[in-house]
mmCIF file of N, CA and C in Angstrom:
data_model
loop_
_atom_site.group_PDB
_atom_site.id
_atom_site.type_symbol
_atom_site.label_atom_id
_atom_site.label_comp_id
_atom_site.label_asym_id
_atom_site.label_seq_id
_atom_site.Cartn_x
_atom_site.Cartn_y
_atom_site.Cartn_z
ATOM 1 N N MET A 1 -10.090 105.754 -93.100
ATOM 2 C CA MET A 1 -10.359 106.871 -93.983
ATOM 3 C C MET A 1 -9.292 106.918 -95.072
ATOM 4 N N VAL A 2 -9.701 107.358 -96.247
ATOM 5 C CA VAL A 2 -8.816 107.445 -97.398
ATOM 6 C C VAL A 2 -8.756 108.895 -97.847
ATOM 7 N N LYS A 3 -7.550 109.369 -98.181
ATOM 8 C CA LYS A 3 -7.417 110.726 -98.719
ATOM 9 C C LYS A 3 -7.793 110.697 -100.184
ATOM 10 N N ASN A 4 -8.705 111.560 -100.580
ATOM 11 C CA ASN A 4 -9.176 111.625 -101.950
ATOM 12 C C ASN A 4 -9.093 113.082 -102.394
ATOM 13 N N LYS A 5 -8.007 113.459 -103.110
ATOM 14 C CA LYS A 5 -7.802 114.829 -103.591
ATOM 15 C C LYS A 5 -7.893 115.832 -102.450
ATOM 16 N N GLY A 6 -7.209 115.540 -101.383
ATOM 17 C CA GLY A 6 -7.174 116.473 -100.273
ATOM 18 C C GLY A 6 -8.326 116.310 -99.300
ATOM 19 N N LEU A 7 -9.359 115.552 -99.657
ATOM 20 C CA LEU A 7 -10.508 115.332 -98.782
ATOM 21 C C LEU A 7 -10.386 113.953 -98.136
ATOM 22 N N LEU A 8 -10.946 113.818 -96.976
ATOM 23 C CA LEU A 8 -10.975 112.517 -96.324
ATOM 24 C C LEU A 8 -12.273 111.816 -96.673
ATOM 25 N N ALA A 9 -12.175 110.556 -97.062
ATOM 26 C CA ALA A 9 -13.367 109.767 -97.394
ATOM 27 C C ALA A 9 -13.406 108.556 -96.485
ATOM 28 N N ARG A 10 -14.588 108.187 -96.069
ATOM 29 C CA ARG A 10 -14.755 106.984 -95.241
ATOM 30 C C ARG A 10 -14.773 105.757 -96.129
ATOM 31 N N THR A 11 -14.256 104.646 -95.583
ATOM 32 C CA THR A 11 -14.273 103.384 -96.317
ATOM 33 C C THR A 11 -14.958 102.308 -95.477
ATOM 34 N N CYS A 12 -15.527 101.350 -96.163
ATOM 35 C CA CYS A 12 -16.179 100.204 -95.520
ATOM 36 C C CYS A 12 -15.128 99.431 -94.730
ATOM 37 N N LYS A 13 -15.439 99.081 -93.496
ATOM 38 C CA LYS A 13 -14.505 98.331 -92.649
ATOM 39 C C LYS A 13 -14.213 96.940 -93.206
ATOM 40 N N LYS A 14 -15.135 96.415 -94.016
ATOM 41 C CA LYS A 14 -14.983 95.045 -94.515
ATOM 42 C C LYS A 14 -14.348 94.996 -95.907
ATOM 43 N N CYS A 15 -14.937 95.688 -96.879
ATOM 44 C CA CYS A 15 -14.470 95.578 -98.264
ATOM 45 C C CYS A 15 -13.656 96.773 -98.738
ATOM 46 N N LYS A 16 -13.580 97.815 -97.924
ATOM 47 C CA LYS A 16 -12.789 99.026 -98.201
ATOM 48 C C LYS A 16 -13.343 99.904 -99.321
ATOM 49 N N LYS A 17 -14.594 99.692 -99.740
ATOM 50 C CA LYS A 17 -15.215 100.592 -100.710
ATOM 51 C C LYS A 17 -15.441 101.941 -100.035
ATOM 52 N N ILE A 18 -15.436 102.983 -100.818
ATOM 53 C CA ILE A 18 -15.704 104.318 -100.279
ATOM 54 C C ILE A 18 -17.197 104.410 -99.965
ATOM 55 N N ILE A 19 -17.501 104.924 -98.772
ATOM 56 C CA ILE A 19 -18.899 105.097 -98.355
ATOM 57 C C ILE A 19 -19.147 106.562 -98.037
ATOM 58 N N ASP A 20 -20.401 106.930 -98.015
ATOM 59 C CA ASP A 20 -20.798 108.296 -97.715
ATOM 60 C C ASP A 20 -20.311 108.672 -96.323
ATOM 61 N N GLU A 21 -19.691 109.842 -96.217
ATOM 62 C CA GLU A 21 -19.159 110.270 -94.919
ATOM 63 C C GLU A 21 -20.251 110.516 -93.890
ATOM 64 N N LYS A 22 -21.489 110.665 -94.340
ATOM 65 C CA LYS A 22 -22.616 110.873 -93.422
ATOM 66 C C LYS A 22 -23.313 109.560 -93.041
ATOM 67 N N SER A 23 -22.801 108.465 -93.564
ATOM 68 C CA SER A 23 -23.399 107.157 -93.287
ATOM 69 C C SER A 23 -23.377 106.861 -91.795
ATOM 70 N N LEU A 24 -24.442 106.255 -91.313
ATOM 71 C CA LEU A 24 -24.532 105.892 -89.893
ATOM 72 C C LEU A 24 -23.677 104.682 -89.556
ATOM 73 N N TYR A 25 -23.322 103.907 -90.581
ATOM 74 C CA TYR A 25 -22.594 102.660 -90.362
ATOM 75 C C TYR A 25 -21.200 102.739 -90.957
ATOM 76 N N ASP A 26 -20.320 101.894 -90.484
ATOM 77 C CA ASP A 26 -18.951 101.837 -90.994
ATOM 78 C C ASP A 26 -18.811 100.834 -92.127
ATOM 79 N N TYR A 27 -19.937 100.445 -92.728
ATOM 80 C CA TYR A 27 -19.941 99.443 -93.788
ATOM 81 C C TYR A 27 -20.725 99.950 -94.988
ATOM 82 N N CYS A 28 -20.367 99.451 -96.177
ATOM 83 C CA CYS A 28 -21.155 99.748 -97.372
ATOM 84 C C CYS A 28 -22.484 99.001 -97.254
ATOM 85 N N PRO A 29 -23.490 99.376 -98.030
ATOM 86 C CA PRO A 29 -24.795 98.704 -97.930
ATOM 87 C C PRO A 29 -24.736 97.185 -98.138
ATOM 88 N N GLU A 30 -23.889 96.703 -99.064
ATOM 89 C CA GLU A 30 -23.794 95.263 -99.327
ATOM 90 C C GLU A 30 -23.230 94.518 -98.118
ATOM 91 N N CYS A 31 -22.137 95.036 -97.564
ATOM 92 C CA CYS A 31 -21.517 94.387 -96.400
ATOM 93 C C CYS A 31 -22.433 94.490 -95.179
ATOM 94 N N PHE A 32 -23.103 95.638 -95.029
ATOM 95 C CA PHE A 32 -24.007 95.804 -93.899
ATOM 96 C C PHE A 32 -25.129 94.777 -93.953
ATOM 97 N N LYS A 33 -25.652 94.528 -95.161
ATOM 98 C CA LYS A 33 -26.724 93.538 -95.325
ATOM 99 C C LYS A 33 -26.242 92.150 -94.914
ATOM 100 N N LYS A 34 -25.027 91.770 -95.339
ATOM 101 C CA LYS A 34 -24.468 90.458 -94.987
ATOM 102 C C LYS A 34 -24.283 90.333 -93.470
ATOM 103 N N ILE A 35 -23.787 91.390 -92.848
ATOM 104 C CA ILE A 35 -23.566 91.392 -91.404
ATOM 105 C C ILE A 35 -24.893 91.237 -90.670
ATOM 106 N N GLU A 36 -25.915 91.925 -91.130
ATOM 107 C CA GLU A 36 -27.230 91.835 -90.499
ATOM 108 C C GLU A 36 -27.822 90.437 -90.644
ATOM 109 N N GLU A 37 -27.606 89.780 -91.780
ATOM 110 C CA GLU A 37 -28.095 88.418 -91.976
ATOM 111 C C GLU A 37 -27.436 87.460 -90.987
ATOM 112 N N VAL A 38 -26.137 87.633 -90.780
ATOM 113 C CA VAL A 38 -25.407 86.789 -89.822
ATOM 114 C C VAL A 38 -25.927 87.054 -88.407
ATOM 115 N N PHE A 39 -26.118 88.330 -88.076
ATOM 116 C CA PHE A 39 -26.600 88.670 -86.737
ATOM 117 C C PHE A 39 -27.993 88.101 -86.503
ATOM 118 N N GLU A 40 -28.857 88.158 -87.521
ATOM 119 C CA GLU A 40 -30.214 87.612 -87.392
ATOM 120 C C GLU A 40 -30.183 86.101 -87.154
ATOM 121 N N LYS A 41 -29.220 85.418 -87.760
ATOM 122 C CA LYS A 41 -29.057 83.980 -87.557
ATOM 123 C C LYS A 41 -28.706 83.699 -86.089
ATOM 124 N N ILE A 42 -27.779 84.492 -85.545
ATOM 125 C CA ILE A 42 -27.380 84.356 -84.139
ATOM 126 C C ILE A 42 -28.552 84.711 -83.229
ATOM 127 N N GLU A 43 -29.220 85.806 -83.529
ATOM 128 C CA GLU A 43 -30.356 86.266 -82.728
ATOM 129 C C GLU A 43 -31.459 85.216 -82.686
ATOM 130 N N SER A 44 -31.740 84.609 -83.825
ATOM 131 C CA SER A 44 -32.759 83.569 -83.904
ATOM 132 C C SER A 44 -32.382 82.374 -83.027
ATOM 133 N N TYR A 45 -31.114 81.979 -83.077
ATOM 134 C CA TYR A 45 -30.663 80.861 -82.258
ATOM 135 C C TYR A 45 -30.783 81.204 -80.775
ATOM 136 N N LEU A 46 -30.396 82.422 -80.405
ATOM 137 C CA LEU A 46 -30.455 82.824 -78.993
ATOM 138 C C LEU A 46 -31.887 82.945 -78.476
ATOM 139 N N LYS A 47 -32.824 83.242 -79.364
ATOM 140 C CA LYS A 47 -34.230 83.273 -78.940
ATOM 141 C C LYS A 47 -34.702 81.873 -78.575
ATOM 142 N N GLU A 48 -34.235 80.887 -79.335
ATOM 143 C CA GLU A 48 -34.624 79.503 -79.079
ATOM 144 C C GLU A 48 -33.824 78.896 -77.920
ATOM 145 N N TYR A 49 -32.551 79.283 -77.810
ATOM 146 C CA TYR A 49 -31.663 78.741 -76.771
ATOM 147 C C TYR A 49 -30.972 79.882 -76.016
ATOM 148 N N PRO A 50 -31.714 80.592 -75.170
ATOM 149 C CA PRO A 50 -31.110 81.718 -74.452
ATOM 150 C C PRO A 50 -29.958 81.261 -73.564
ATOM 151 N N GLY A 51 -28.936 82.089 -73.480
ATOM 152 C CA GLY A 51 -27.790 81.767 -72.642
ATOM 153 C C GLY A 51 -26.779 80.859 -73.301
ATOM 154 N N ALA A 52 -26.926 80.600 -74.598
ATOM 155 C CA ALA A 52 -25.975 79.740 -75.307
ATOM 156 C C ALA A 52 -24.596 80.391 -75.317
ATOM 157 N N THR A 53 -23.556 79.580 -75.326
ATOM 158 C CA THR A 53 -22.192 80.095 -75.379
ATOM 159 C C THR A 53 -21.808 80.400 -76.824
ATOM 160 N N ALA A 54 -20.736 81.177 -76.983
ATOM 161 C CA ALA A 54 -20.242 81.496 -78.322
ATOM 162 C C ALA A 54 -19.835 80.224 -79.058
ATOM 163 N N PHE A 55 -19.216 79.283 -78.338
ATOM 164 C CA PHE A 55 -18.809 78.022 -78.968
ATOM 165 C C PHE A 55 -20.025 77.216 -79.420
ATOM 166 N N GLU A 56 -21.078 77.229 -78.623
ATOM 167 C CA GLU A 56 -22.303 76.515 -78.994
ATOM 168 C C GLU A 56 -22.931 77.153 -80.226
ATOM 169 N N ILE A 57 -22.981 78.487 -80.239
ATOM 170 C CA ILE A 57 -23.562 79.192 -81.386
ATOM 171 C C ILE A 57 -22.770 78.862 -82.652
ATOM 172 N N GLU A 58 -21.445 78.840 -82.526
ATOM 173 C CA GLU A 58 -20.602 78.491 -83.677
ATOM 174 C C GLU A 58 -20.907 77.076 -84.155
ATOM 175 N N GLN A 59 -21.003 76.149 -83.215
ATOM 176 C CA GLN A 59 -21.239 74.743 -83.539
ATOM 177 C C GLN A 59 -22.605 74.544 -84.190
ATOM 178 N N GLU A 60 -23.601 75.259 -83.723
ATOM 179 C CA GLU A 60 -24.977 75.033 -84.180
ATOM 180 C C GLU A 60 -25.367 75.858 -85.404
ATOM 181 N N THR A 61 -24.783 77.052 -85.568
ATOM 182 C CA THR A 61 -25.178 77.919 -86.681
ATOM 183 C C THR A 61 -24.150 77.994 -87.785
ATOM 184 N N GLY A 62 -22.907 77.630 -87.461
ATOM 185 C CA GLY A 62 -21.840 77.739 -88.452
ATOM 186 C C GLY A 62 -21.211 79.123 -88.508
ATOM 187 N N VAL A 63 -21.675 80.049 -87.664
ATOM 188 C CA VAL A 63 -21.086 81.385 -87.616
ATOM 189 C C VAL A 63 -19.782 81.284 -86.822
ATOM 190 N N PRO A 64 -18.648 81.681 -87.426
ATOM 191 C CA PRO A 64 -17.367 81.546 -86.735
ATOM 192 C C PRO A 64 -17.310 82.311 -85.410
ATOM 193 N N TYR A 65 -16.566 81.737 -84.480
ATOM 194 C CA TYR A 65 -16.411 82.281 -83.127
ATOM 195 C C TYR A 65 -15.930 83.722 -83.148
ATOM 196 N N HIS A 66 -14.963 84.055 -84.014
ATOM 197 C CA HIS A 66 -14.419 85.416 -84.026
ATOM 198 C C HIS A 66 -15.465 86.448 -84.466
ATOM 199 N N ILE A 67 -16.401 86.045 -85.312
ATOM 200 C CA ILE A 67 -17.473 86.966 -85.726
ATOM 201 C C ILE A 67 -18.430 87.207 -84.566
ATOM 202 N N ILE A 68 -18.720 86.158 -83.811
ATOM 203 C CA ILE A 68 -19.571 86.296 -82.626
ATOM 204 C C ILE A 68 -18.901 87.243 -81.641
ATOM 205 N N ASN A 69 -17.599 87.081 -81.452
ATOM 206 C CA ASN A 69 -16.857 87.971 -80.551
ATOM 207 C C ASN A 69 -16.849 89.414 -81.056
ATOM 208 N N ASN A 70 -16.841 89.610 -82.381
ATOM 209 C CA ASN A 70 -16.932 90.967 -82.921
ATOM 210 C C ASN A 70 -18.252 91.623 -82.520
ATOM 211 N N PHE A 71 -19.338 90.854 -82.532
ATOM 212 C CA PHE A 71 -20.637 91.394 -82.102
ATOM 213 C C PHE A 71 -20.614 91.733 -80.617
ATOM 214 N N VAL A 72 -19.882 90.955 -79.830
ATOM 215 C CA VAL A 72 -19.728 91.250 -78.396
ATOM 216 C C VAL A 72 -18.950 92.552 -78.245
ATOM 217 N N ARG A 73 -17.832 92.680 -78.980
ATOM 218 C CA ARG A 73 -17.018 93.896 -78.925
ATOM 219 C C ARG A 73 -17.803 95.129 -79.355
ATOM 220 N N ASP A 74 -18.674 94.954 -80.373
ATOM 221 C CA ASP A 74 -19.498 96.068 -80.860
ATOM 222 C C ASP A 74 -20.653 96.386 -79.923
ATOM 223 N N GLY A 75 -20.879 95.554 -78.909
ATOM 224 C CA GLY A 75 -21.967 95.786 -77.961
ATOM 225 C C GLY A 75 -23.312 95.248 -78.408
ATOM 226 N N ARG A 76 -23.349 94.480 -79.487
ATOM 227 C CA ARG A 76 -24.621 93.927 -79.980
ATOM 228 C C ARG A 76 -25.006 92.644 -79.257
ATOM 229 N N LEU A 77 -24.010 91.952 -78.692
ATOM 230 C CA LEU A 77 -24.250 90.762 -77.878
ATOM 231 C C LEU A 77 -23.584 90.994 -76.533
ATOM 232 N N ILE A 78 -24.175 90.438 -75.500
ATOM 233 C CA ILE A 78 -23.634 90.585 -74.155
ATOM 234 C C ILE A 78 -23.208 89.212 -73.656
ATOM 235 N N GLU A 79 -21.951 89.116 -73.213
ATOM 236 C CA GLU A 79 -21.464 87.861 -72.641
ATOM 237 C C GLU A 79 -21.795 87.832 -71.169
ATOM 238 N N MET A 80 -22.356 86.725 -70.732
ATOM 239 C CA MET A 80 -22.685 86.550 -69.320
ATOM 240 C C MET A 80 -21.978 85.296 -68.832
ATOM 241 N N PRO A 81 -21.585 85.260 -67.566
ATOM 242 C CA PRO A 81 -20.966 84.039 -67.039
ATOM 243 C C PRO A 81 -21.926 82.860 -67.215
ATOM 244 N N ASN A 82 -21.398 81.729 -67.618
ATOM 245 C CA ASN A 82 -22.235 80.559 -67.880
ATOM 246 C C ASN A 82 -21.823 79.429 -66.945
ATOM 247 N N GLU A 83 -22.711 79.087 -66.031
ATOM 248 C CA GLU A 83 -22.419 78.007 -65.083
ATOM 249 C C GLU A 83 -22.699 76.633 -65.671
ATOM 250 N N TYR A 84 -23.190 76.565 -66.897
ATOM 251 C CA TYR A 84 -23.540 75.295 -67.529
ATOM 252 C C TYR A 84 -22.455 74.806 -68.476
ATOM 253 N N LEU A 85 -21.211 74.956 -68.136
ATOM 254 C CA LEU A 85 -20.145 74.538 -69.030
ATOM 255 C C LEU A 85 -19.767 73.077 -68.808
ATOM 256 N N ASN A 86 -19.130 72.525 -69.803
ATOM 257 C CA ASN A 86 -18.538 71.187 -69.744
ATOM 258 C C ASN A 86 -19.547 70.044 -69.689
ATOM 259 N N PHE A 87 -20.579 70.105 -70.476
ATOM 260 C CA PHE A 87 -21.480 68.977 -70.635
ATOM 261 C C PHE A 87 -20.938 68.079 -71.723
ATOM 262 N N GLU A 88 -21.136 66.773 -71.555
ATOM 263 C CA GLU A 88 -20.653 65.818 -72.545
ATOM 264 C C GLU A 88 -21.805 65.282 -73.386
ATOM 265 N N CYS A 89 -21.505 64.991 -74.642
ATOM 266 C CA CYS A 89 -22.472 64.362 -75.542
ATOM 267 C C CYS A 89 -22.805 62.987 -74.967
ATOM 268 N N LYS A 90 -24.083 62.681 -74.874
ATOM 269 C CA LYS A 90 -24.524 61.417 -74.288
ATOM 270 C C LYS A 90 -24.169 60.215 -75.165
ATOM 271 N N ARG A 91 -23.770 60.471 -76.402
ATOM 272 C CA ARG A 91 -23.460 59.368 -77.316
ATOM 273 C C ARG A 91 -21.953 59.159 -77.479
ATOM 274 N N CYS A 92 -21.220 60.245 -77.796
ATOM 275 C CA CYS A 92 -19.784 60.075 -78.076
ATOM 276 C C CYS A 92 -18.889 60.619 -76.969
ATOM 277 N N GLY A 93 -19.462 61.420 -76.058
ATOM 278 C CA GLY A 93 -18.689 61.929 -74.933
ATOM 279 C C GLY A 93 -17.900 63.191 -75.205
ATOM 280 N N CYS A 94 -18.019 63.780 -76.399
ATOM 281 C CA CYS A 94 -17.272 65.009 -76.682
ATOM 282 C C CYS A 94 -17.844 66.165 -75.857
ATOM 283 N N LEU A 95 -17.053 67.206 -75.680
ATOM 284 C CA LEU A 95 -17.450 68.357 -74.878
ATOM 285 C C LEU A 95 -18.471 69.199 -75.635
ATOM 286 N N LEU A 96 -19.596 69.532 -74.992
ATOM 287 C CA LEU A 96 -20.651 70.296 -75.647
ATOM 288 C C LEU A 96 -20.618 71.783 -75.343
ATOM 289 N N LEU A 97 -20.203 72.171 -74.157
ATOM 290 C CA LEU A 97 -20.244 73.567 -73.738
ATOM 291 C C LEU A 97 -21.656 74.133 -73.837
ATOM 292 N N SER A 98 -22.641 73.327 -73.526
ATOM 293 C CA SER A 98 -24.028 73.751 -73.651
ATOM 294 C C SER A 98 -24.917 72.953 -72.718
ATOM 295 N N ALA A 99 -25.901 73.647 -72.168
ATOM 296 C CA ALA A 99 -26.896 72.961 -71.358
ATOM 297 C C ALA A 99 -28.153 72.697 -72.176
ATOM 298 N N HIS A 100 -28.164 73.155 -73.416
ATOM 299 C CA HIS A 100 -29.363 73.056 -74.255
ATOM 300 C C HIS A 100 -29.492 71.753 -75.012
ATOM 301 N N HIS A 101 -28.384 71.112 -75.294
ATOM 302 C CA HIS A 101 -28.415 69.912 -76.123
ATOM 303 C C HIS A 101 -27.789 68.738 -75.386
ATOM 304 N N LYS A 102 -28.285 67.553 -75.646
ATOM 305 C CA LYS A 102 -27.736 66.350 -75.022
ATOM 306 C C LYS A 102 -26.736 65.657 -75.946
ATOM 307 N N TYR A 103 -26.780 65.999 -77.241
ATOM 308 C CA TYR A 103 -25.912 65.371 -78.231
ATOM 309 C C TYR A 103 -25.209 66.443 -79.064
ATOM 310 N N CYS A 104 -24.005 66.127 -79.519
ATOM 311 C CA CYS A 104 -23.275 67.044 -80.400
ATOM 312 C C CYS A 104 -23.958 67.037 -81.773
ATOM 313 N N PRO A 105 -23.696 68.038 -82.625
ATOM 314 C CA PRO A 105 -24.338 68.080 -83.943
ATOM 315 C C PRO A 105 -24.101 66.827 -84.783
ATOM 316 N N THR A 106 -22.899 66.260 -84.725
ATOM 317 C CA THR A 106 -22.600 65.055 -85.509
ATOM 318 C C THR A 106 -23.465 63.886 -85.051
ATOM 319 N N CYS A 107 -23.547 63.684 -83.742
ATOM 320 C CA CYS A 107 -24.354 62.571 -83.218
ATOM 321 C C CYS A 107 -25.838 62.810 -83.479
ATOM 322 N N ARG A 108 -26.299 64.079 -83.351
ATOM 323 C CA ARG A 108 -27.711 64.372 -83.641
ATOM 324 C C ARG A 108 -28.040 64.030 -85.078
ATOM 325 N N GLU A 109 -27.128 64.375 -85.994
ATOM 326 C CA GLU A 109 -27.350 64.074 -87.414
ATOM 327 C C GLU A 109 -27.397 62.568 -87.644
ATOM 328 N N GLU A 110 -26.476 61.836 -87.026
ATOM 329 C CA GLU A 110 -26.462 60.379 -87.166
ATOM 330 C C GLU A 110 -27.719 59.756 -86.571
ATOM 331 N N LEU A 111 -28.155 60.262 -85.422
ATOM 332 C CA LEU A 111 -29.372 59.743 -84.795
ATOM 333 C C LEU A 111 -30.598 60.008 -85.662
ATOM 334 N N GLU A 112 -30.651 61.193 -86.278
ATOM 335 C CA GLU A 112 -31.769 61.506 -87.171
ATOM 336 C C GLU A 112 -31.799 60.558 -88.361
ATOM 337 N N LYS A 113 -30.612 60.263 -88.919
ATOM 338 C CA LYS A 113 -30.539 59.320 -90.044
ATOM 339 C C LYS A 113 -30.992 57.932 -89.608
ATOM 340 N N GLU A 114 -30.563 57.501 -88.422
ATOM 341 C CA GLU A 114 -30.965 56.188 -87.905
ATOM 342 C C GLU A 114 -32.472 56.127 -87.676
ATOM 343 N N MET A 115 -33.041 57.216 -87.188
ATOM 344 C CA MET A 115 -34.495 57.270 -86.964
ATOM 345 C C MET A 115 -35.247 57.173 -88.292
ATOM 346 N N GLU A 116 -34.773 57.872 -89.310
ATOM 347 C CA GLU A 116 -35.413 57.813 -90.625
ATOM 348 C C GLU A 116 -35.343 56.403 -91.189
ATOM 349 N N LEU A 117 -34.183 55.758 -91.049
ATOM 350 C CA LEU A 117 -34.016 54.391 -91.525
ATOM 351 C C LEU A 117 -34.954 53.446 -90.772
ATOM 352 N N ALA A 118 -35.074 53.630 -89.463
ATOM 353 C CA ALA A 118 -35.968 52.793 -88.656
ATOM 354 C C ALA A 118 -37.422 52.993 -89.086
ATOM 355 N N LYS A 119 -37.810 54.237 -89.397
ATOM 356 C CA LYS A 119 -39.177 54.509 -89.871
ATOM 357 C C LYS A 119 -39.453 53.773 -91.174
ATOM 358 N N ILE A 120 -38.478 53.832 -92.077
ATOM 359 C CA ILE A 120 -38.630 53.157 -93.376
ATOM 360 C C ILE A 120 -38.762 51.652 -93.173
ATOM 361 N N GLN A 121 -37.908 51.084 -92.323
ATOM 362 C CA GLN A 121 -37.950 49.642 -92.058
ATOM 363 C C GLN A 121 -39.265 49.254 -91.393
ATOM 364 N N LEU A 122 -39.764 50.069 -90.487
ATOM 365 C CA LEU A 122 -41.032 49.792 -89.820
ATOM 366 C C LEU A 122 -42.181 49.815 -90.816
ATOM 367 N N LYS A 123 -42.177 50.804 -91.704
ATOM 368 C CA LYS A 123 -43.225 50.869 -92.732
ATOM 369 C C LYS A 123 -43.190 49.632 -93.623
ATOM 370 N N GLN A 124 -41.987 49.206 -93.974
ATOM 371 C CA GLN A 124 -41.853 48.022 -94.826
ATOM 372 C C GLN A 124 -42.326 46.768 -94.110
ATOM 373 N N SER A 125 -42.016 46.654 -92.825
ATOM 374 C CA SER A 125 -42.424 45.462 -92.082
ATOM 375 C C SER A 125 -43.927 45.455 -91.812
ATOM 376 N N MET A 126 -44.539 46.621 -91.818
ATOM 377 C CA MET A 126 -45.977 46.701 -91.565
ATOM 378 C C MET A 126 -46.792 46.604 -92.845
ATOM 379 N N ASN A 127 -46.118 46.481 -93.961
ATOM 380 C CA ASN A 127 -46.797 46.368 -95.240
ATOM 381 C C ASN A 127 -47.487 45.008 -95.310
ATOM 382 N N HIS A 128 -48.809 44.991 -95.188
ATOM 383 C CA HIS A 128 -49.570 43.745 -95.106
ATOM 384 C C HIS A 128 -49.655 42.994 -96.428
ATOM 385 N N GLU A 129 -49.361 43.673 -97.528
ATOM 386 C CA GLU A 129 -49.423 42.997 -98.818
ATOM 387 C C GLU A 129 -48.344 41.920 -98.914
ATOM 388 N N ASN A 130 -47.243 42.121 -98.224
ATOM 389 C CA ASN A 130 -46.150 41.156 -98.293
ATOM 390 C C ASN A 130 -46.192 40.146 -97.152
ATOM 391 N N ALA A 131 -47.157 40.278 -96.247
ATOM 392 C CA ALA A 131 -47.227 39.373 -95.093
ATOM 393 C C ALA A 131 -47.636 37.974 -95.552
ATOM 394 N N LYS A 132 -47.014 36.971 -94.954
ATOM 395 C CA LYS A 132 -47.322 35.584 -95.299
ATOM 396 C C LYS A 132 -47.788 34.873 -94.036
ATOM 397 N N MET A 133 -48.716 33.948 -94.193
ATOM 398 C CA MET A 133 -49.255 33.214 -93.058
ATOM 399 C C MET A 133 -48.498 31.902 -92.886
ATOM 400 N N HIS A 134 -48.316 31.532 -91.630
ATOM 401 C CA HIS A 134 -47.646 30.278 -91.296
ATOM 402 C C HIS A 134 -48.399 29.618 -90.152
ATOM 403 N N ILE A 135 -48.288 28.326 -90.055
ATOM 404 C CA ILE A 135 -48.876 27.594 -88.929
ATOM 405 C C ILE A 135 -47.803 27.491 -87.873
ATOM 406 N N ARG A 136 -48.186 27.796 -86.664
ATOM 407 C CA ARG A 136 -47.248 27.713 -85.558
ATOM 408 C C ARG A 136 -47.241 26.285 -85.044
ATOM 409 N N HIS A 137 -46.122 25.691 -84.917
ATOM 410 C CA HIS A 137 -45.963 24.325 -84.436
ATOM 411 C C HIS A 137 -45.389 24.371 -83.035
ATOM 412 N N GLY A 138 -45.668 23.352 -82.250
ATOM 413 C CA GLY A 138 -45.028 23.243 -80.946
ATOM 414 C C GLY A 138 -45.979 23.556 -79.814
ATOM 415 N N GLU A 139 -45.485 24.245 -78.810
ATOM 416 C CA GLU A 139 -46.180 24.507 -77.546
ATOM 417 C C GLU A 139 -47.488 25.274 -77.698
ATOM 418 N N ASN A 140 -47.560 26.112 -78.693
ATOM 419 C CA ASN A 140 -48.712 26.995 -78.808
ATOM 420 C C ASN A 140 -49.900 26.355 -79.508
ATOM 421 N N LYS A 141 -49.913 25.022 -79.637
ATOM 422 C CA LYS A 141 -51.060 24.362 -80.256
ATOM 423 C C LYS A 141 -52.262 24.523 -79.351
ATOM 424 N N ARG A 142 -53.404 24.586 -79.940
ATOM 425 C CA ARG A 142 -54.651 24.767 -79.200
ATOM 426 C C ARG A 142 -54.978 23.487 -78.434
ATOM 427 N N LYS A 143 -55.262 23.608 -77.160
ATOM 428 C CA LYS A 143 -55.601 22.436 -76.339
ATOM 429 C C LYS A 143 -57.085 22.145 -76.476
ATOM 430 N N LYS A 144 -57.409 20.858 -76.571
ATOM 431 C CA LYS A 144 -58.809 20.442 -76.698
ATOM 432 C C LYS A 144 -59.381 20.018 -75.390
#
């Protein structure tokens, strides 16, 4: 709260702008909108991967761990004991802290790139316009 000519005024917890003292939230409308967008990103991820850890959410969504913990402190997220800790990436062996994924984000991205490259190479090799015919010599000759 800020003293303003003898009166107390509420301020946004994030940007410190003065907000209406009757406001339901401790944030100005702009900051509240940003916070809600971040929460919706987390909520969307948790709908797809229920029981994800804070570290997993950070790794997969880019939302920093301390912000996720702020939502826990505010009561918007509930932390539950997770028995699925300490999984390793099947490719590089790094710690995943998740039962939802078999590969870390870096390896998943690399695998996706490799798959795209393989698709392109397969399409090129299947292009019949460039196919050339050859006579097979040796064992596979037709027997009379």
